[in-house]
Amino acid sequence: MSRAAERLRLLVSHLDRSPAAIRATSTSAQSLTYSHPQRLRYTFDTDLLTPEQRLSYEENGFILIKNLVSEEDIDRFRKEFERICRQEVTVPGLMVMKDLAIAKSEFVPDESSKKTSRHPMHQDLHYFPFRPADRIVCSWTAMEKITRQNGCLVVLPGTHTGTLQEHDYPEWEGGVNKMYHGVRDYDPQHPRVHLEMEKGDTVFFHPLLIHGSGMNQTQGFRKAISCHYASADCYYIDVRGTTQENIATEVEELALRKYTKGNEITFQDTWAFRGRLVQGERISL
Ligand SMILES: O=C(O)CCC(=O)C(=O)O
């Protein structure tokens, strides 16, 4: 079979995959009330998650897995992170951003600063010129104990079933980090969950889930690693004329100034350049 035909076969097999139907059975750990087979939209039928975990993700748009990343790996990543901060290594395509709250003092949080590293409530899809949203997931791993005091993530369960909202800079005293846009309009009464986590715990969440993080009120750091995974059959979309145009313009201007020395670059290019193949075949992203 030619390479093109093989790709087409792969693509069609992905598109054909209908959401799995599973029957959730009660367990002693958690008693579920679902008695009918559920059409699951957000998860696939693999043996990675239990039926309870899948139903929880379907309903809430996030799932927290305790102790997923080993202490050893976290420490290895921490050392690498510090090497990047000290500019001992350069990683092609990596954008090193200074947090407003610590910009003045490089690696030591600035006690006198009134500024905050908190992240306004947002949907990650705002930053992505690719779809479908249901085939994208964020993984966010705590590199140390993360509490409400040092600025844990806060999520609005169930908001992943909504649509992409308009985002812009919040009007916060002291400012906000570059490109930290927030949802203009969300229901402040919506139930919230504060995700307090231990080192190595990882939360996976849907890119439409409205979430943010609180202010770090301690003198220490609150480090986390996050990355997004997108299915190989995701495809780029043109965001001109949509609510995402503001972030696309901002990203393109920044890339033009900092990285491409005046050569045209599109929002899509910035993602195509940074994306890495994890497994399977790189089809369109
Ligand atoms: O780490 C944080 O403070 C927030 C991260 C976040 O909201 C994100 O990765 O989308």
PDB file of C-alpha atoms and ligand atoms in Angstrom:
ATOM      1  CA  MET A   1       0.000   0.000   0.000  1.00  0.00           C
ATOM      2  CA  SER A   2       1.365   3.469  -0.871  1.00  0.00           C
ATOM      3  CA  ARG A   3       2.147   5.893   1.949  1.00  0.00           C
ATOM      4  CA  ALA A   4      -0.744   8.158   0.924  1.00  0.00           C
ATOM      5  CA  ALA A   5      -3.174   5.235   0.854  1.00  0.00           C
ATOM      6  CA  GLU A   6      -1.925   4.054   4.250  1.00  0.00           C
ATOM      7  CA  ARG A   7      -2.488   7.539   5.701  1.00  0.00           C
ATOM      8  CA  LEU A   8      -5.976   7.678   4.275  1.00  0.00           C
ATOM      9  CA  ARG A   9      -6.764   4.267   5.751  1.00  0.00           C
ATOM     10  CA  LEU A  10      -5.546   5.459   9.153  1.00  0.00           C
ATOM     11  CA  LEU A  11      -7.541   8.658   8.950  1.00  0.00           C
ATOM     12  CA  VAL A  12     -10.743   6.883   7.964  1.00  0.00           C
ATOM     13  CA  SER A  13     -10.303   4.383  10.768  1.00  0.00           C
ATOM     14  CA  HIS A  14     -10.010   7.272  13.252  1.00  0.00           C
ATOM     15  CA  LEU A  15     -13.026   9.072  11.837  1.00  0.00           C
ATOM     16  CA  ASP A  16     -15.057   5.876  11.917  1.00  0.00           C
ATOM     17  CA  ARG A  17     -14.416   5.316  15.565  1.00  0.00           C
ATOM     18  CA  SER A  18     -17.732   5.934  17.239  1.00  0.00           C
ATOM     19  CA  PRO A  19     -17.873   6.810  20.925  1.00  0.00           C
ATOM     20  CA  ALA A  20     -17.792   3.557  22.840  1.00  0.00           C
ATOM     21  CA  ALA A  21     -20.787   2.277  24.682  1.00  0.00           C
ATOM     22  CA  ILE A  22     -19.997   0.923  28.116  1.00  0.00           C
ATOM     23  CA  ARG A  23     -22.073  -0.321  30.952  1.00  0.00           C
ATOM     24  CA  ALA A  24     -20.887   0.965  34.273  1.00  0.00           C
ATOM     25  CA  THR A  25     -21.123  -1.577  37.027  1.00  0.00           C
ATOM     26  CA  SER A  26     -21.198  -0.745  40.707  1.00  0.00           C
ATOM     27  CA  THR A  27     -18.033  -1.379  42.653  1.00  0.00           C
ATOM     28  CA  SER A  28     -17.473  -1.525  46.350  1.00  0.00           C
ATOM     29  CA  ALA A  29     -15.293   1.604  46.065  1.00  0.00           C
ATOM     30  CA  GLN A  30     -17.889   3.784  44.469  1.00  0.00           C
ATOM     31  CA  SER A  31     -21.492   3.057  43.878  1.00  0.00           C
ATOM     32  CA  LEU A  32     -22.765   4.353  40.569  1.00  0.00           C
ATOM     33  CA  THR A  33     -26.373   4.870  39.773  1.00  0.00           C
ATOM     34  CA  TYR A  34     -26.015   4.501  36.001  1.00  0.00           C
ATOM     35  CA  SER A  35     -27.982   1.471  34.937  1.00  0.00           C
ATOM     36  CA  HIS A  36     -28.120   2.064  31.160  1.00  0.00           C
ATOM     37  CA  PRO A  37     -25.285   1.810  28.682  1.00  0.00           C
ATOM     38  CA  GLN A  38     -23.804   5.291  28.369  1.00  0.00           C
ATOM     39  CA  ARG A  39     -22.779   6.885  25.098  1.00  0.00           C
ATOM     40  CA  LEU A  40     -19.422   8.315  25.990  1.00  0.00           C
ATOM     41  CA  ARG A  41     -18.291  11.332  24.058  1.00  0.00           C
ATOM     42  CA  TYR A  42     -15.047  12.438  25.674  1.00  0.00           C
ATOM     43  CA  THR A  43     -13.176   9.185  26.318  1.00  0.00           C
ATOM     44  CA  PHE A  44     -12.223   6.075  24.387  1.00  0.00           C
ATOM     45  CA  ASP A  45     -12.711   2.498  25.344  1.00  0.00           C
ATOM     46  CA  THR A  46      -9.251   1.514  26.545  1.00  0.00           C
ATOM     47  CA  ASP A  47      -8.179  -0.239  29.712  1.00  0.00           C
ATOM     48  CA  LEU A  48      -6.314   2.849  30.990  1.00  0.00           C
ATOM     49  CA  LEU A  49      -9.282   4.217  32.914  1.00  0.00           C
ATOM     50  CA  THR A  50     -11.884   2.404  34.950  1.00  0.00           C
ATOM     51  CA  PRO A  51     -15.551   2.898  33.994  1.00  0.00           C
ATOM     52  CA  GLU A  52     -15.931   5.124  37.084  1.00  0.00           C
ATOM     53  CA  GLN A  53     -13.012   7.299  36.019  1.00  0.00           C
ATOM     54  CA  ARG A  54     -14.379   7.580  32.504  1.00  0.00           C
ATOM     55  CA  LEU A  55     -17.817   8.595  33.716  1.00  0.00           C
ATOM     56  CA  SER A  56     -16.283  11.120  36.054  1.00  0.00           C
ATOM     57  CA  TYR A  57     -14.276  12.707  33.196  1.00  0.00           C
ATOM     58  CA  GLU A  58     -17.340  12.684  30.955  1.00  0.00           C
ATOM     59  CA  GLU A  59     -19.362  14.494  33.594  1.00  0.00           C
ATOM     60  CA  ASN A  60     -16.797  16.853  35.099  1.00  0.00           C
ATOM     61  CA  GLY A  61     -14.250  17.410  32.324  1.00  0.00           C
ATOM     62  CA  PHE A  62     -11.239  16.568  34.494  1.00  0.00           C
ATOM     63  CA  ILE A  63      -9.694  13.668  36.339  1.00  0.00           C
ATOM     64  CA  LEU A  64      -7.010  13.716  39.004  1.00  0.00           C
ATOM     65  CA  ILE A  65      -4.633  10.749  39.140  1.00  0.00           C
ATOM     66  CA  LYS A  66      -2.687  10.518  42.387  1.00  0.00           C
ATOM     67  CA  ASN A  67       1.030   9.843  42.326  1.00  0.00           C
ATOM     68  CA  LEU A  68       1.273   9.384  38.562  1.00  0.00           C
ATOM     69  CA  VAL A  69       4.785  10.725  38.024  1.00  0.00           C
ATOM     70  CA  SER A  70       7.609   9.338  40.123  1.00  0.00           C
ATOM     71  CA  GLU A  71       9.667  11.452  42.525  1.00  0.00           C
ATOM     72  CA  GLU A  72      12.728  10.517  40.505  1.00  0.00           C
ATOM     73  CA  ASP A  73      11.266  11.829  37.241  1.00  0.00           C
ATOM     74  CA  ILE A  74      10.028  15.038  38.862  1.00  0.00           C
ATOM     75  CA  ASP A  75      13.507  15.694  40.242  1.00  0.00           C
ATOM     76  CA  ARG A  76      15.043  15.020  36.837  1.00  0.00           C
ATOM     77  CA  PHE A  77      12.628  17.510  35.207  1.00  0.00           C
ATOM     78  CA  ARG A  78      13.311  20.078  37.935  1.00  0.00           C
ATOM     79  CA  LYS A  79      17.054  19.946  37.217  1.00  0.00           C
ATOM     80  CA  GLU A  80      16.436  20.320  33.491  1.00  0.00           C
ATOM     81  CA  PHE A  81      14.046  23.236  34.127  1.00  0.00           C
ATOM     82  CA  GLU A  82      16.689  25.010  36.214  1.00  0.00           C
ATOM     83  CA  ARG A  83      19.307  24.463  33.479  1.00  0.00           C
ATOM     84  CA  ILE A  84      16.950  26.134  30.993  1.00  0.00           C
ATOM     85  CA  CYS A  85      16.362  29.065  33.394  1.00  0.00           C
ATOM     86  CA  ARG A  86      20.112  29.515  33.753  1.00  0.00           C
ATOM     87  CA  GLN A  87      20.331  29.451  29.954  1.00  0.00           C
ATOM     88  CA  GLU A  88      22.764  26.542  30.008  1.00  0.00           C
ATOM     89  CA  VAL A  89      20.679  24.904  27.279  1.00  0.00           C
ATOM     90  CA  THR A  90      18.476  26.311  24.573  1.00  0.00           C
ATOM     91  CA  VAL A  91      15.471  24.388  23.409  1.00  0.00           C
ATOM     92  CA  PRO A  92      14.315  25.210  19.861  1.00  0.00           C
ATOM     93  CA  GLY A  93      10.829  26.701  19.912  1.00  0.00           C
ATOM     94  CA  LEU A  94      10.646  26.987  23.681  1.00  0.00           C
ATOM     95  CA  MET A  95       9.403  30.332  24.916  1.00  0.00           C
ATOM     96  CA  VAL A  96      10.815  31.234  28.336  1.00  0.00           C
ATOM     97  CA  MET A  97       8.468  33.705  29.995  1.00  0.00           C
ATOM     98  CA  LYS A  98       9.134  35.686  33.113  1.00  0.00           C
ATOM     99  CA  ASP A  99       6.360  35.659  35.632  1.00  0.00           C
ATOM    100  CA  LEU A 100       5.280  39.186  36.573  1.00  0.00           C
ATOM    101  CA  ALA A 101       5.467  38.260  40.239  1.00  0.00           C
ATOM    102  CA  ILE A 102       9.134  37.263  40.098  1.00  0.00           C
ATOM    103  CA  ALA A 103      10.437  39.107  37.051  1.00  0.00           C
ATOM    104  CA  LYS A 104      12.602  41.431  39.095  1.00  0.00           C
ATOM    105  CA  SER A 105      14.542  38.863  41.004  1.00  0.00           C
ATOM    106  CA  GLU A 106      15.078  36.052  38.514  1.00  0.00           C
ATOM    107  CA  PHE A 107      14.885  32.898  40.673  1.00  0.00           C
ATOM    108  CA  VAL A 108      13.761  34.254  44.046  1.00  0.00           C
ATOM    109  CA  PRO A 109      10.169  35.370  44.523  1.00  0.00           C
ATOM    110  CA  ASP A 110      10.045  39.109  45.152  1.00  0.00           C
ATOM    111  CA  GLU A 111       8.530  39.699  48.580  1.00  0.00           C
ATOM    112  CA  SER A 112       7.738  43.330  47.927  1.00  0.00           C
ATOM    113  CA  SER A 113       5.869  42.667  44.715  1.00  0.00           C
ATOM    114  CA  LYS A 114       2.126  43.200  44.793  1.00  0.00           C
ATOM    115  CA  LYS A 115       1.866  41.413  41.497  1.00  0.00           C
ATOM    116  CA  THR A 116       0.551  37.954  41.240  1.00  0.00           C
ATOM    117  CA  SER A 117       1.167  34.915  39.134  1.00  0.00           C
ATOM    118  CA  ARG A 118      -2.469  33.893  39.311  1.00  0.00           C
ATOM    119  CA  HIS A 119      -4.035  32.737  36.095  1.00  0.00           C
ATOM    120  CA  PRO A 120      -7.468  34.136  35.193  1.00  0.00           C
ATOM    121  CA  MET A 121     -10.298  31.702  34.530  1.00  0.00           C
ATOM    122  CA  HIS A 122      -9.923  30.522  30.958  1.00  0.00           C
ATOM    123  CA  GLN A 123     -10.408  27.704  28.469  1.00  0.00           C
ATOM    124  CA  ASP A 124      -7.220  26.334  26.925  1.00  0.00           C
ATOM    125  CA  LEU A 125      -8.912  25.918  23.536  1.00  0.00           C
ATOM    126  CA  HIS A 126      -8.647  29.704  23.166  1.00  0.00           C
ATOM    127  CA  TYR A 127      -4.923  29.141  22.495  1.00  0.00           C
ATOM    128  CA  PHE A 128      -5.297  26.319  19.967  1.00  0.00           C
ATOM    129  CA  PRO A 129      -5.905  26.716  16.225  1.00  0.00           C
ATOM    130  CA  PHE A 130      -6.826  23.039  15.917  1.00  0.00           C
ATOM    131  CA  ARG A 131      -9.819  20.812  16.463  1.00  0.00           C
ATOM    132  CA  PRO A 132     -11.720  18.758  17.458  1.00  0.00           C
ATOM    133  CA  ALA A 133     -11.655  19.907  21.062  1.00  0.00           C
ATOM    134  CA  ASP A 134     -12.739  16.493  22.355  1.00  0.00           C
ATOM    135  CA  ARG A 135      -9.513  14.937  21.068  1.00  0.00           C
ATOM    136  CA  ILE A 136      -7.266  17.311  23.044  1.00  0.00           C
ATOM    137  CA  VAL A 137      -6.359  16.968  26.703  1.00  0.00           C
ATOM    138  CA  CYS A 138      -4.167  18.893  29.121  1.00  0.00           C
ATOM    139  CA  SER A 139      -2.000  17.100  31.648  1.00  0.00           C
ATOM    140  CA  TRP A 140      -0.837  19.190  34.587  1.00  0.00           C
ATOM    141  CA  THR A 141       1.560  17.639  37.110  1.00  0.00           C
ATOM    142  CA  ALA A 142       2.402  19.078  40.514  1.00  0.00           C
ATOM    143  CA  MET A 143       6.179  19.292  41.036  1.00  0.00           C
ATOM    144  CA  GLU A 144       5.697  19.957  44.734  1.00  0.00           C
ATOM    145  CA  LYS A 145       2.808  20.062  47.166  1.00  0.00           C
ATOM    146  CA  ILE A 146       0.245  22.502  45.796  1.00  0.00           C
ATOM    147  CA  THR A 147      -2.380  24.009  48.059  1.00  0.00           C
ATOM    148  CA  ARG A 148      -4.799  26.918  48.073  1.00  0.00           C
ATOM    149  CA  GLN A 149      -2.055  28.973  49.772  1.00  0.00           C
ATOM    150  CA  ASN A 150       0.458  28.598  46.984  1.00  0.00           C
ATOM    151  CA  GLY A 151      -2.052  28.849  44.158  1.00  0.00           C
ATOM    152  CA  CYS A 152      -3.615  25.549  43.191  1.00  0.00           C
ATOM    153  CA  LEU A 153      -5.711  25.089  40.095  1.00  0.00           C
ATOM    154  CA  VAL A 154      -9.395  25.849  40.408  1.00  0.00           C
ATOM    155  CA  VAL A 155     -11.847  24.279  37.979  1.00  0.00           C
ATOM    156  CA  LEU A 156     -15.532  24.714  37.181  1.00  0.00           C
ATOM    157  CA  PRO A 157     -16.736  21.098  36.768  1.00  0.00           C
ATOM    158  CA  GLY A 158     -18.933  20.386  33.778  1.00  0.00           C
ATOM    159  CA  THR A 159     -18.058  23.537  31.829  1.00  0.00           C
ATOM    160  CA  HIS A 160     -16.306  21.403  29.188  1.00  0.00           C
ATOM    161  CA  THR A 161     -19.735  20.682  27.712  1.00  0.00           C
ATOM    162  CA  GLY A 162     -20.126  24.357  26.748  1.00  0.00           C
ATOM    163  CA  THR A 163     -18.655  26.330  23.864  1.00  0.00           C
ATOM    164  CA  LEU A 164     -15.518  28.431  23.491  1.00  0.00           C
ATOM    165  CA  GLN A 165     -16.043  31.832  25.122  1.00  0.00           C
ATOM    166  CA  GLU A 166     -14.607  35.240  24.331  1.00  0.00           C
ATOM    167  CA  HIS A 167     -11.300  35.848  26.156  1.00  0.00           C
ATOM    168  CA  ASP A 168      -9.272  38.971  26.918  1.00  0.00           C
ATOM    169  CA  TYR A 169      -6.930  40.442  29.526  1.00  0.00           C
ATOM    170  CA  PRO A 170      -8.623  40.798  32.913  1.00  0.00           C
ATOM    171  CA  GLU A 171      -8.604  44.236  34.456  1.00  0.00           C
ATOM    172  CA  TRP A 172      -6.487  43.367  37.468  1.00  0.00           C
ATOM    173  CA  GLU A 173      -4.574  45.795  39.581  1.00  0.00           C
ATOM    174  CA  GLY A 174      -0.867  45.090  39.108  1.00  0.00           C
ATOM    175  CA  GLY A 175      -1.405  43.513  35.704  1.00  0.00           C
ATOM    176  CA  VAL A 176      -1.219  39.965  34.549  1.00  0.00           C
ATOM    177  CA  ASN A 177       1.346  37.882  32.689  1.00  0.00           C
ATOM    178  CA  LYS A 178       1.591  38.242  28.940  1.00  0.00           C
ATOM    179  CA  MET A 179      -0.984  36.178  27.041  1.00  0.00           C
ATOM    180  CA  TYR A 180      -2.854  35.278  30.212  1.00  0.00           C
ATOM    181  CA  HIS A 181      -6.303  35.946  28.779  1.00  0.00           C
ATOM    182  CA  GLY A 182      -9.417  35.186  30.789  1.00  0.00           C
ATOM    183  CA  VAL A 183     -13.024  34.335  29.948  1.00  0.00           C
ATOM    184  CA  ARG A 184     -14.910  37.604  29.796  1.00  0.00           C
ATOM    185  CA  ASP A 185     -18.113  36.202  31.074  1.00  0.00           C
ATOM    186  CA  TYR A 186     -18.671  33.143  33.243  1.00  0.00           C
ATOM    187  CA  ASP A 187     -21.064  32.360  36.022  1.00  0.00           C
ATOM    188  CA  PRO A 188     -19.355  33.331  39.303  1.00  0.00           C
ATOM    189  CA  GLN A 189     -21.910  31.184  41.138  1.00  0.00           C
ATOM    190  CA  HIS A 190     -20.860  28.007  39.295  1.00  0.00           C
ATOM    191  CA  PRO A 191     -19.553  25.377  41.774  1.00  0.00           C
ATOM    192  CA  ARG A 192     -15.728  25.380  42.005  1.00  0.00           C
ATOM    193  CA  VAL A 193     -13.254  22.681  42.875  1.00  0.00           C
ATOM    194  CA  HIS A 194      -9.836  23.604  44.250  1.00  0.00           C
ATOM    195  CA  LEU A 195      -7.362  20.934  43.183  1.00  0.00           C
ATOM    196  CA  GLU A 196      -4.912  20.542  46.035  1.00  0.00           C
ATOM    197  CA  MET A 197      -2.239  18.108  44.916  1.00  0.00           C
ATOM    198  CA  GLU A 198       0.834  16.257  46.150  1.00  0.00           C
ATOM    199  CA  LYS A 199       4.096  16.124  44.239  1.00  0.00           C
ATOM    200  CA  GLY A 200       3.633  13.766  41.265  1.00  0.00           C
ATOM    201  CA  ASP A 201      -0.186  13.984  41.172  1.00  0.00           C
ATOM    202  CA  THR A 202      -1.511  14.778  37.706  1.00  0.00           C
ATOM    203  CA  VAL A 203      -4.784  16.258  36.578  1.00  0.00           C
ATOM    204  CA  PHE A 204      -6.030  15.710  33.029  1.00  0.00           C
ATOM    205  CA  PHE A 205      -8.624  18.126  31.727  1.00  0.00           C
ATOM    206  CA  HIS A 206     -10.641  19.001  28.641  1.00  0.00           C
ATOM    207  CA  PRO A 207      -9.651  22.176  26.724  1.00  0.00           C
ATOM    208  CA  LEU A 208     -13.105  23.734  27.174  1.00  0.00           C
ATOM    209  CA  LEU A 209     -13.085  23.289  30.950  1.00  0.00           C
ATOM    210  CA  ILE A 210     -13.037  26.719  32.586  1.00  0.00           C
ATOM    211  CA  HIS A 211     -10.146  26.845  35.047  1.00  0.00           C
ATOM    212  CA  GLY A 212      -7.535  29.157  36.498  1.00  0.00           C
ATOM    213  CA  SER A 213      -5.155  29.329  39.422  1.00  0.00           C
ATOM    214  CA  GLY A 214      -4.909  31.344  42.600  1.00  0.00           C
ATOM    215  CA  MET A 215      -2.277  33.700  43.917  1.00  0.00           C
ATOM    216  CA  ASN A 216       0.857  32.209  45.411  1.00  0.00           C
ATOM    217  CA  GLN A 217       0.714  33.720  48.901  1.00  0.00           C
ATOM    218  CA  THR A 218       3.797  31.908  50.170  1.00  0.00           C
ATOM    219  CA  GLN A 219       7.446  32.857  49.830  1.00  0.00           C
ATOM    220  CA  GLY A 220       8.246  29.655  47.960  1.00  0.00           C
ATOM    221  CA  PHE A 221       7.685  28.443  44.440  1.00  0.00           C
ATOM    222  CA  ARG A 222       4.713  26.517  43.144  1.00  0.00           C
ATOM    223  CA  LYS A 223       6.042  24.577  40.206  1.00  0.00           C
ATOM    224  CA  ALA A 224       4.026  22.451  37.820  1.00  0.00           C
ATOM    225  CA  ILE A 225       4.604  20.870  34.432  1.00  0.00           C
ATOM    226  CA  SER A 226       1.842  21.016  31.913  1.00  0.00           C
ATOM    227  CA  CYS A 227       1.544  19.777  28.379  1.00  0.00           C
ATOM    228  CA  HIS A 228      -1.266  19.150  25.970  1.00  0.00           C
ATOM    229  CA  TYR A 229      -1.850  16.026  23.957  1.00  0.00           C
ATOM    230  CA  ALA A 230      -3.807  16.176  20.712  1.00  0.00           C
ATOM    231  CA  SER A 231      -4.892  13.234  18.621  1.00  0.00           C
ATOM    232  CA  ALA A 232      -2.980  12.716  15.396  1.00  0.00           C
ATOM    233  CA  ASP A 233      -6.202  13.240  13.471  1.00  0.00           C
ATOM    234  CA  CYS A 234      -6.727  16.774  14.774  1.00  0.00           C
ATOM    235  CA  TYR A 235      -6.553  19.379  12.014  1.00  0.00           C
ATOM    236  CA  TYR A 236      -5.780  23.088  11.867  1.00  0.00           C
ATOM    237  CA  ILE A 237      -8.510  25.687  11.522  1.00  0.00           C
ATOM    238  CA  ASP A 238      -8.357  29.314  10.450  1.00  0.00           C
ATOM    239  CA  VAL A 239      -9.157  31.448  13.502  1.00  0.00           C
ATOM    240  CA  ARG A 240      -9.417  34.757  11.636  1.00  0.00           C
ATOM    241  CA  GLY A 241     -12.766  36.383  12.306  1.00  0.00           C
ATOM    242  CA  THR A 242     -13.340  34.262  15.435  1.00  0.00           C
ATOM    243  CA  THR A 243     -12.949  34.983  19.149  1.00  0.00           C
ATOM    244  CA  GLN A 244      -9.415  33.531  18.901  1.00  0.00           C
ATOM    245  CA  GLU A 245      -8.181  36.255  16.566  1.00  0.00           C
ATOM    246  CA  ASN A 246      -6.869  38.372  19.467  1.00  0.00           C
ATOM    247  CA  ILE A 247      -4.559  35.647  20.778  1.00  0.00           C
ATOM    248  CA  ALA A 248      -3.471  34.648  17.245  1.00  0.00           C
ATOM    249  CA  THR A 249      -2.410  38.238  16.503  1.00  0.00           C
ATOM    250  CA  GLU A 250      -0.572  38.519  19.791  1.00  0.00           C
ATOM    251  CA  VAL A 251       1.308  35.234  19.283  1.00  0.00           C
ATOM    252  CA  GLU A 252       2.203  36.107  15.677  1.00  0.00           C
ATOM    253  CA  GLU A 253       3.523  39.558  16.672  1.00  0.00           C
ATOM    254  CA  LEU A 254       5.620  38.100  19.442  1.00  0.00           C
ATOM    255  CA  ALA A 255       7.051  35.327  17.254  1.00  0.00           C
ATOM    256  CA  LEU A 256       7.830  37.836  14.499  1.00  0.00           C
ATOM    257  CA  ARG A 257       9.738  40.084  16.900  1.00  0.00           C
ATOM    258  CA  LYS A 258      11.533  37.450  18.922  1.00  0.00           C
ATOM    259  CA  TYR A 259      12.105  34.396  16.806  1.00  0.00           C
ATOM    260  CA  THR A 260      11.706  34.837  13.074  1.00  0.00           C
ATOM    261  CA  LYS A 261      13.647  38.067  12.564  1.00  0.00           C
ATOM    262  CA  GLY A 262      10.936  39.693  10.480  1.00  0.00           C
ATOM    263  CA  ASN A 263       9.857  36.611   8.521  1.00  0.00           C
ATOM    264  CA  GLU A 264       6.123  36.018   8.345  1.00  0.00           C
ATOM    265  CA  ILE A 265       4.831  33.417  10.757  1.00  0.00           C
ATOM    266  CA  THR A 266       1.300  32.223  11.402  1.00  0.00           C
ATOM    267  CA  PHE A 267      -0.382  31.093  14.601  1.00  0.00           C
ATOM    268  CA  GLN A 268      -0.511  27.582  13.092  1.00  0.00           C
ATOM    269  CA  ASP A 269       3.232  27.655  12.356  1.00  0.00           C
ATOM    270  CA  THR A 270       4.008  28.332  16.013  1.00  0.00           C
ATOM    271  CA  TRP A 271       2.126  25.175  16.985  1.00  0.00           C
ATOM    272  CA  ALA A 272       3.453  23.054  14.119  1.00  0.00           C
ATOM    273  CA  PHE A 273       6.963  24.001  15.173  1.00  0.00           C
ATOM    274  CA  ARG A 274       6.497  23.240  18.848  1.00  0.00           C
ATOM    275  CA  GLY A 275       4.415  20.077  18.519  1.00  0.00           C
ATOM    276  CA  ARG A 276       6.124  16.730  19.043  1.00  0.00           C
ATOM    277  CA  LEU A 277       4.989  13.346  17.842  1.00  0.00           C
ATOM    278  CA  VAL A 278       4.400  11.105  20.845  1.00  0.00           C
ATOM    279  CA  GLN A 279       3.160   8.004  19.066  1.00  0.00           C
ATOM    280  CA  GLY A 280       1.542   6.971  15.800  1.00  0.00           C
ATOM    281  CA  GLU A 281       1.951   9.083  12.732  1.00  0.00           C
ATOM    282  CA  ARG A 282       2.087  12.836  12.297  1.00  0.00           C
ATOM    283  CA  ILE A 283      -0.847  13.430   9.974  1.00  0.00           C
ATOM    284  CA  SER A 284      -1.774  17.100   9.951  1.00  0.00           C
ATOM    285  CA  LEU A 285      -0.655  18.887  13.113  1.00  0.00           C
TER     286      LEU A 285
HETATM  287  O1  LIG B   1      -0.211  26.782  36.323  1.00  0.00           O
HETATM  288  C1  LIG B   1      -1.098  27.630  36.427  1.00  0.00           C
HETATM  289  O2  LIG B   1      -1.094  28.479  37.290  1.00  0.00           O
HETATM  290  C2  LIG B   1      -2.259  27.626  35.481  1.00  0.00           C
HETATM  291  C3  LIG B   1      -2.039  26.742  34.323  1.00  0.00           C
HETATM  292  C4  LIG B   1      -3.179  26.735  33.386  1.00  0.00           C
HETATM  293  O3  LIG B   1      -4.210  27.265  33.633  1.00  0.00           O
HETATM  294  C5  LIG B   1      -3.031  26.039  32.129  1.00  0.00           C
HETATM  295  O4  LIG B   1      -2.015  25.373  31.900  1.00  0.00           O
HETATM  296  O5  LIG B   1      -3.937  26.148  31.288  1.00  0.00           O
END
